[in-house]
Structures are given as C-alpha cells and as structure tokens.
mmCIF file of C-alpha atoms in Angstrom:
data_model
loop_
_atom_site.group_PDB
_atom_site.id
_atom_site.type_symbol
_atom_site.label_atom_id
_atom_site.label_comp_id
_atom_site.label_asym_id
_atom_site.label_seq_id
_atom_site.Cartn_x
_atom_site.Cartn_y
_atom_site.Cartn_z
ATOM 1 C CA UNK A 1 22.013 48.499 -52.247
ATOM 2 C CA UNK A 2 20.616 45.587 -54.239
ATOM 3 C CA UNK A 3 17.524 47.418 -54.982
ATOM 4 C CA UNK A 4 16.013 43.893 -55.818
ATOM 5 C CA UNK A 5 15.552 40.340 -55.008
ATOM 6 C CA UNK A 6 15.949 38.707 -57.594
ATOM 7 C CA UNK A 7 19.430 39.409 -59.390
ATOM 8 C CA UNK A 8 21.834 36.664 -58.476
ATOM 9 C CA UNK A 9 25.092 38.803 -57.046
ATOM 10 C CA UNK A 10 29.509 38.429 -57.202
ATOM 11 C CA UNK A 11 29.722 36.405 -53.950
ATOM 12 C CA UNK A 12 32.271 38.429 -52.874
ATOM 13 C CA UNK A 13 35.842 37.488 -54.533
ATOM 14 C CA UNK A 14 35.094 34.903 -55.373
ATOM 15 C CA UNK A 15 33.055 35.948 -57.854
ATOM 16 C CA UNK A 16 30.772 33.214 -57.744
ATOM 17 C CA UNK A 17 27.140 34.772 -59.060
ATOM 18 C CA UNK A 18 24.311 33.603 -56.741
ATOM 19 C CA UNK A 19 21.340 34.015 -55.993
ATOM 20 C CA UNK A 20 20.330 36.128 -53.131
ATOM 21 C CA UNK A 21 18.864 33.055 -50.822
ATOM 22 C CA UNK A 22 21.053 30.193 -49.780
ATOM 23 C CA UNK A 23 19.243 26.901 -49.538
ATOM 24 C CA UNK A 24 20.781 24.187 -46.885
ATOM 25 C CA UNK A 25 19.532 20.598 -46.974
ATOM 26 C CA UNK A 26 19.445 20.208 -43.417
ATOM 27 C CA UNK A 27 15.045 20.396 -42.916
ATOM 28 C CA UNK A 28 14.775 17.649 -45.274
ATOM 29 C CA UNK A 29 12.409 19.209 -47.776
ATOM 30 C CA UNK A 30 11.290 17.181 -50.321
ATOM 31 C CA UNK A 31 12.908 17.504 -54.304
ATOM 32 C CA UNK A 32 10.888 19.118 -56.040
ATOM 33 C CA UNK A 33 11.305 22.165 -52.912
ATOM 34 C CA UNK A 34 14.884 22.788 -54.582
ATOM 35 C CA UNK A 35 13.969 22.099 -58.073
ATOM 36 C CA UNK A 36 11.287 25.488 -57.445
ATOM 37 C CA UNK A 37 14.438 27.092 -55.551
ATOM 38 C CA UNK A 38 17.591 26.279 -58.437
ATOM 39 C CA UNK A 39 14.433 28.059 -60.502
ATOM 40 C CA UNK A 40 13.774 30.590 -59.262
ATOM 41 C CA UNK A 41 17.809 31.319 -59.147
ATOM 42 C CA UNK A 42 19.142 30.495 -56.267
ATOM 43 C CA UNK A 43 21.601 28.227 -56.683
ATOM 44 C CA UNK A 44 23.301 28.122 -53.524
ATOM 45 C CA UNK A 45 23.028 24.489 -51.791
ATOM 46 C CA UNK A 46 24.861 23.559 -48.153
ATOM 47 C CA UNK A 47 25.101 19.960 -47.849
ATOM 48 C CA UNK A 48 27.029 18.202 -44.732
ATOM 49 C CA UNK A 49 30.051 16.996 -45.869
ATOM 50 C CA UNK A 50 28.959 13.529 -43.889
ATOM 51 C CA UNK A 51 25.163 13.588 -44.843
ATOM 52 C CA UNK A 52 22.326 11.550 -43.833
ATOM 53 C CA UNK A 53 19.678 10.886 -44.857
ATOM 54 C CA UNK A 54 17.547 14.500 -44.416
ATOM 55 C CA UNK A 55 20.350 15.369 -47.448
ATOM 56 C CA UNK A 56 18.878 12.820 -49.598
ATOM 57 C CA UNK A 57 16.485 15.194 -51.696
ATOM 58 C CA UNK A 58 18.875 18.057 -52.033
ATOM 59 C CA UNK A 59 21.566 14.676 -53.593
ATOM 60 C CA UNK A 60 19.412 13.703 -55.468
ATOM 61 C CA UNK A 61 18.583 17.292 -57.399
ATOM 62 C CA UNK A 62 22.369 18.332 -57.339
ATOM 63 C CA UNK A 63 23.134 15.145 -59.231
ATOM 64 C CA UNK A 64 19.443 15.848 -62.207
ATOM 65 C CA UNK A 65 21.130 19.347 -62.105
ATOM 66 C CA UNK A 66 25.045 17.939 -63.400
ATOM 67 C CA UNK A 67 23.360 15.564 -66.093
ATOM 68 C CA UNK A 68 21.218 18.410 -67.989
ATOM 69 C CA UNK A 69 24.594 19.973 -68.448
ATOM 70 C CA UNK A 70 23.817 22.419 -65.981
ATOM 71 C CA UNK A 71 26.553 22.417 -63.414
ATOM 72 C CA UNK A 72 28.073 25.184 -64.305
ATOM 73 C CA UNK A 73 25.282 27.113 -62.601
ATOM 74 C CA UNK A 74 25.346 25.742 -59.311
ATOM 75 C CA UNK A 75 27.382 26.598 -56.146
ATOM 76 C CA UNK A 76 27.928 24.131 -54.167
ATOM 77 C CA UNK A 77 28.831 23.962 -50.576
ATOM 78 C CA UNK A 78 29.616 21.466 -47.614
ATOM 79 C CA UNK A 79 30.363 22.048 -44.654
ATOM 80 C CA UNK A 80 32.569 19.910 -42.748
ATOM 81 C CA UNK A 81 31.797 20.322 -38.708
ATOM 82 C CA UNK A 82 34.077 18.210 -37.819
ATOM 83 C CA UNK A 83 37.466 19.570 -36.526
ATOM 84 C CA UNK A 84 39.715 16.607 -37.572
ATOM 85 C CA UNK A 85 42.074 16.014 -40.168
ATOM 86 C CA UNK A 86 41.410 12.150 -40.274
ATOM 87 C CA UNK A 87 37.331 12.239 -40.660
ATOM 88 C CA UNK A 88 37.006 15.148 -41.963
ATOM 89 C CA UNK A 89 38.863 14.911 -45.394
ATOM 90 C CA UNK A 90 37.023 10.587 -44.993
ATOM 91 C CA UNK A 91 33.679 12.891 -44.988
ATOM 92 C CA UNK A 92 34.693 15.003 -47.419
ATOM 93 C CA UNK A 93 35.608 12.774 -50.133
ATOM 94 C CA UNK A 94 32.361 11.493 -49.134
ATOM 95 C CA UNK A 95 30.295 13.542 -49.848
ATOM 96 C CA UNK A 96 31.895 14.437 -53.288
ATOM 97 C CA UNK A 97 31.123 10.539 -53.970
ATOM 98 C CA UNK A 98 27.903 10.318 -52.929
ATOM 99 C CA UNK A 99 26.869 13.645 -54.770
ATOM 100 C CA UNK A 100 29.061 12.044 -57.579
ATOM 101 C CA UNK A 101 31.062 15.411 -58.626
ATOM 102 C CA UNK A 102 34.534 15.998 -59.264
ATOM 103 C CA UNK A 103 34.559 19.381 -57.535
ATOM 104 C CA UNK A 104 32.120 21.167 -54.966
ATOM 105 C CA UNK A 105 32.765 25.824 -55.081
ATOM 106 C CA UNK A 106 32.853 25.999 -51.293
ATOM 107 C CA UNK A 107 34.324 24.054 -48.422
ATOM 108 C CA UNK A 108 33.082 25.731 -45.259
ATOM 109 C CA UNK A 109 34.972 24.899 -41.712
ATOM 110 C CA UNK A 110 32.414 25.412 -39.134
ATOM 111 C CA UNK A 111 31.491 25.962 -36.266
ATOM 112 C CA UNK A 112 34.742 28.026 -34.863
ATOM 113 C CA UNK A 113 35.295 30.649 -32.378
ATOM 114 C CA UNK A 114 38.740 31.036 -33.074
ATOM 115 C CA UNK A 115 41.115 30.603 -36.755
ATOM 116 C CA UNK A 116 41.008 25.978 -37.285
ATOM 117 C CA UNK A 117 43.740 24.047 -36.174
ATOM 118 C CA UNK A 118 46.382 24.878 -38.357
ATOM 119 C CA UNK A 119 45.683 20.464 -39.622
ATOM 120 C CA UNK A 120 42.222 20.728 -40.298
ATOM 121 C CA UNK A 121 43.052 24.611 -41.934
ATOM 122 C CA UNK A 122 46.263 23.128 -44.260
ATOM 123 C CA UNK A 123 43.949 20.011 -45.300
ATOM 124 C CA UNK A 124 41.162 22.672 -46.835
ATOM 125 C CA UNK A 125 44.212 23.889 -48.730
ATOM 126 C CA UNK A 126 45.014 20.600 -49.367
ATOM 127 C CA UNK A 127 41.919 20.085 -51.206
ATOM 128 C CA UNK A 128 41.455 23.183 -52.684
ATOM 129 C CA UNK A 129 45.880 22.764 -54.631
ATOM 130 C CA UNK A 130 43.713 19.978 -55.462
ATOM 131 C CA UNK A 131 40.893 20.736 -57.577
ATOM 132 C CA UNK A 132 38.031 19.540 -55.546
ATOM 133 C CA UNK A 133 37.646 22.520 -54.364
ATOM 134 C CA UNK A 134 37.490 25.736 -55.393
ATOM 135 C CA UNK A 135 37.541 28.080 -52.537
ATOM 136 C CA UNK A 136 37.608 28.355 -48.786
ATOM 137 C CA UNK A 137 34.940 29.545 -46.550
ATOM 138 C CA UNK A 138 34.596 29.699 -42.470
ATOM 139 C CA UNK A 139 31.617 29.629 -40.391
ATOM 140 C CA UNK A 140 31.639 30.488 -36.483
ATOM 141 C CA UNK A 141 29.616 32.829 -34.135
ATOM 142 C CA UNK A 142 32.964 35.096 -32.793
ATOM 143 C CA UNK A 143 32.541 38.186 -34.366
ATOM 144 C CA UNK A 144 35.779 39.082 -33.479
ATOM 145 C CA UNK A 145 37.188 36.770 -35.482
ATOM 146 C CA UNK A 146 35.881 38.204 -38.945
ATOM 147 C CA UNK A 147 37.586 40.915 -39.167
ATOM 148 C CA UNK A 148 41.424 39.778 -38.131
ATOM 149 C CA UNK A 149 39.817 36.260 -40.991
ATOM 150 C CA UNK A 150 39.196 39.150 -43.608
ATOM 151 C CA UNK A 151 42.845 40.614 -42.966
ATOM 152 C CA UNK A 152 44.818 37.980 -43.269
ATOM 153 C CA UNK A 153 43.012 36.880 -46.430
ATOM 154 C CA UNK A 154 42.757 33.292 -45.487
ATOM 155 C CA UNK A 155 38.526 32.874 -46.590
ATOM 156 C CA UNK A 156 36.961 33.716 -49.476
ATOM 157 C CA UNK A 157 33.622 33.146 -47.442
ATOM 158 C CA UNK A 158 32.738 34.586 -44.615
ATOM 159 C CA UNK A 159 29.632 33.335 -42.037
ATOM 160 C CA UNK A 160 28.067 34.710 -39.694
ATOM 161 C CA UNK A 161 24.724 35.352 -37.803
ATOM 162 C CA UNK A 162 22.494 38.338 -37.628
ATOM 163 C CA UNK A 163 19.183 38.797 -37.336
ATOM 164 C CA UNK A 164 16.660 41.232 -36.091
ATOM 165 C CA UNK A 165 17.460 40.549 -32.422
ATOM 166 C CA UNK A 166 21.080 39.161 -33.247
ATOM 167 C CA UNK A 167 23.005 43.056 -34.612
ATOM 168 C CA UNK A 168 26.301 42.314 -33.656
ATOM 169 C CA UNK A 169 27.700 41.851 -37.271
ATOM 170 C CA UNK A 170 26.790 45.700 -37.968
ATOM 171 C CA UNK A 171 29.591 46.848 -36.034
ATOM 172 C CA UNK A 172 31.635 44.242 -35.299
ATOM 173 C CA UNK A 173 31.878 42.744 -39.324
ATOM 174 C CA UNK A 174 30.363 44.088 -41.453
ATOM 175 C CA UNK A 175 32.648 47.619 -41.526
ATOM 176 C CA UNK A 176 35.584 45.097 -42.070
ATOM 177 C CA UNK A 177 34.564 43.604 -44.946
ATOM 178 C CA UNK A 178 35.801 46.180 -46.949
ATOM 179 C CA UNK A 179 34.858 46.832 -51.498
ATOM 180 C CA UNK A 180 37.362 45.951 -53.167
ATOM 181 C CA UNK A 181 39.182 41.829 -53.274
ATOM 182 C CA UNK A 182 36.434 41.063 -49.765
ATOM 183 C CA UNK A 183 35.226 37.676 -48.454
ATOM 184 C CA UNK A 184 31.711 36.517 -49.466
ATOM 185 C CA UNK A 185 29.015 36.963 -46.140
ATOM 186 C CA UNK A 186 26.420 34.798 -46.092
ATOM 187 C CA UNK A 187 24.407 34.991 -42.585
ATOM 188 C CA UNK A 188 22.346 33.142 -41.386
ATOM 189 C CA UNK A 189 19.758 32.334 -37.907
ATOM 190 C CA UNK A 190 18.103 35.096 -39.466
ATOM 191 C CA UNK A 191 14.157 34.359 -37.998
ATOM 192 C CA UNK A 192 16.038 33.639 -34.960
ATOM 193 C CA UNK A 193 15.384 30.038 -34.581
ATOM 194 C CA UNK A 194 12.596 30.718 -35.611
ATOM 195 C CA UNK A 195 12.564 33.355 -31.888
ATOM 196 C CA UNK A 196 11.116 35.898 -34.235
ATOM 197 C CA UNK A 197 7.638 34.340 -35.494
ATOM 198 C CA UNK A 198 6.242 33.735 -32.701
ATOM 199 C CA UNK A 199 3.930 35.547 -30.704
ATOM 200 C CA UNK A 200 4.723 34.883 -27.626
ATOM 201 C CA UNK A 201 7.943 36.689 -27.684
ATOM 202 C CA UNK A 202 6.002 39.693 -29.194
ATOM 203 C CA UNK A 203 5.924 43.196 -27.444
ATOM 204 C CA UNK A 204 2.215 43.439 -26.505
ATOM 205 C CA UNK A 205 0.087 44.345 -29.504
ATOM 206 C CA UNK A 206 2.322 43.075 -32.124
ATOM 207 C CA UNK A 207 2.380 40.013 -34.850
ATOM 208 C CA UNK A 208 4.756 38.459 -35.185
ATOM 209 C CA UNK A 209 6.896 38.486 -38.398
ATOM 210 C CA UNK A 210 7.523 36.148 -40.603
ATOM 211 C CA UNK A 211 10.057 33.762 -42.277
ATOM 212 C CA UNK A 212 10.498 36.317 -45.555
ATOM 213 C CA UNK A 213 9.919 40.303 -43.827
ATOM 214 C CA UNK A 214 13.101 38.146 -41.221
ATOM 215 C CA UNK A 215 15.075 37.519 -44.802
ATOM 216 C CA UNK A 216 13.703 40.281 -46.469
ATOM 217 C CA UNK A 217 16.077 42.445 -43.635
ATOM 218 C CA UNK A 218 19.115 40.396 -43.496
ATOM 219 C CA UNK A 219 19.271 41.262 -47.387
ATOM 220 C CA UNK A 220 18.468 44.978 -46.986
ATOM 221 C CA UNK A 221 21.676 45.541 -45.248
ATOM 222 C CA UNK A 222 24.168 46.446 -47.972
ATOM 223 C CA UNK A 223 27.261 44.113 -46.701
ATOM 224 C CA UNK A 224 24.904 40.752 -47.286
ATOM 225 C CA UNK A 225 25.726 38.829 -50.807
ATOM 226 C CA UNK A 226 23.103 35.821 -49.481
ATOM 227 C CA UNK A 227 20.851 34.584 -46.204
ATOM 228 C CA UNK A 228 20.314 31.180 -45.859
ATOM 229 C CA UNK A 229 17.030 29.411 -45.326
ATOM 230 C CA UNK A 230 15.520 25.547 -44.269
ATOM 231 C CA UNK A 231 12.645 24.348 -45.857
ATOM 232 C CA UNK A 232 10.759 22.133 -44.063
ATOM 233 C CA UNK A 233 8.067 21.686 -47.278
ATOM 234 C CA UNK A 234 6.698 22.641 -50.922
ATOM 235 C CA UNK A 235 4.766 25.701 -49.580
ATOM 236 C CA UNK A 236 6.869 26.886 -46.947
ATOM 237 C CA UNK A 237 10.085 27.376 -50.271
ATOM 238 C CA UNK A 238 7.533 28.417 -51.723
ATOM 239 C CA UNK A 239 6.732 31.296 -49.639
ATOM 240 C CA UNK A 240 10.095 31.912 -48.516
ATOM 241 C CA UNK A 241 11.124 32.287 -52.805
ATOM 242 C CA UNK A 242 8.543 34.189 -52.935
ATOM 243 C CA UNK A 243 10.485 37.716 -51.079
ATOM 244 C CA UNK A 244 12.351 37.788 -54.321
ATOM 245 C CA UNK A 245 10.548 39.424 -56.108
ATOM 246 C CA UNK A 246 9.956 41.937 -52.892
ATOM 247 C CA UNK A 247 13.449 44.059 -51.939
ATOM 248 C CA UNK A 248 14.490 45.945 -49.054
ATOM 249 C CA UNK A 249 12.268 47.081 -46.275
ATOM 250 C CA UNK A 250 11.071 50.025 -46.304
ATOM 251 C CA UNK A 251 12.285 52.959 -43.415
ATOM 252 C CA UNK A 252 8.085 51.438 -41.695
ATOM 253 C CA UNK A 253 9.258 48.629 -42.114
ATOM 254 C CA UNK A 254 12.638 48.225 -41.155
ATOM 255 C CA UNK A 255 11.658 50.595 -37.759
ATOM 256 C CA UNK A 256 9.385 48.080 -36.933
ATOM 257 C CA UNK A 257 10.686 45.136 -37.154
ATOM 258 C CA UNK A 258 14.881 45.924 -35.143
ATOM 259 C CA UNK A 259 11.742 46.801 -32.353
ATOM 260 C CA UNK A 260 10.365 43.742 -32.237
ATOM 261 C CA UNK A 261 14.573 42.966 -32.320
ATOM 262 C CA UNK A 262 14.501 44.237 -29.564
ATOM 263 C CA UNK A 263 12.103 42.986 -27.752
ATOM 264 C CA UNK A 264 13.146 39.626 -28.210
ATOM 265 C CA UNK A 265 16.682 40.592 -27.882
ATOM 266 C CA UNK A 266 15.262 40.852 -23.806
ATOM 267 C CA UNK A 267 17.603 42.886 -22.387
ATOM 268 C CA UNK A 268 19.660 46.550 -23.221
ATOM 269 C CA UNK A 269 22.205 46.527 -25.625
ATOM 270 C CA UNK A 270 25.752 48.210 -24.960
#
C-alpha cells in the first residue's frame, strides 16, 4: 500500500507518473485552483472533449503549463461521452485545437454499460495509431464488465465508481486487476454525489464525513492509483489537497467510514 499520498504513483502499465488526486474541470474552479493542484503534484487533469464554459479556466492553465515547457509533467485526459464515430472525432480534434496541443495522454470513453461499439473503439485506436492519443481508457458503472476488459487488454486505464457506500468494486473489479501489466485504476464519485457529506444522511449521533475522508477512503485501497476530485473554488481545492499529507485511514477511521457508508447505502448488502 502507498503509505503516503504526496508521492506520485504509476498509472498501471501506462508508466505515467500521476499524483493521487485527479482534477476535473467539471465544477468550474478558477485557474489558481488548478495551478495549485499542479504545483502539489496533482498532474492528472480531465476535460470533456466537447469543451464548454466551465472548462475555460483549466484550458488556460493547460496552455500555460505547455508554454512553460512543462507539458511532460502533465497527464491530460480527454473524456468523450458521445457514442458516435463522426461526432466523437469532431469533438476530439476541436478539443485538441482549443488546447493548442499536439496530443493528449489519455482518451477516456465514458460512460459505458458494455463494450463500446466497434466504430467508436476503432476511432480510439485510430487516434492512438496517429499519435494524437497515447493511451486508451474506459469509464462505466457495470462492474462485471471490468474483469473482461482487463483480460482482453483493450484499455490501458479503467475508471470505476467506488466510495464508502458503493463498495462492489472491492469484489468485482479490484481483485481481477492483477499485478503484472495491469491497467491503471481510477475511481470517481468518492463522496457519492455529496450524500456522504450531508448531516441528514448520517446515522444518529454521527457527524458527516468530510470530502477528505471520502477521498482518503478510496485511496486507502491498494488497487487504486488515483481518485477524481472536483472543486468549485480555490478554498475547496485547498481543502482537498490537504489530504496529500494525511495518508490512509486508520483502522478506527476506516470502521467509522464504512459504518456510515452502510447507513447511507440504506439496504442490506448481498
């Protein structure tokens, strides 16, 4: 287990060195928030390929990182949600042009309940063969699909939902990721869309979890390379970045987080 969170890890077989928090542009944080995350070593940035208003600040920071000659320190992921060859291709090249870059490190197809259509996967392979994409990734909720994806080796990185309430990946995904030539493992929805932070969702007498406790729970699992986070402002980003100095949950903290997770889940586990 990575005993501290302020050192980079390898993103599976990609060989890319990444900080333990992945930074999403979806919540519209200001440029300074992304700059501080990058300065702290959180270098995995995620943008939707069809970039809208909330992405503007991260685009600015990515361009600045490139201008300063630090592109090789950044691991940039473009998410493609459109399950269409033509639209996906248009989105990708438009996004690459907006960023002013020659390539992205990861192209992630999401969100998929099953294997992507052949034309969509062929597009991903085409972009990889052209050198405008280095590695391919897939994101989805169907945990039963992930062992098959790992066995077939079609994707270099996998992204799965995992948090204190939704822990099915511990049985359905993590044990089958393997050690040799394994795909990178990314987790998202650490706060369960904010439900683990709400007082109204807590068991009687329990204080709500903090976002940092939720992220630490995810990162405490040895199969997880990084956990996605999103911030709406600079203060929220700074609070999230504090966990880099905190490390994994203690056994007592882990027991409490799991107990709260079970309560929020709200029904007996199978």
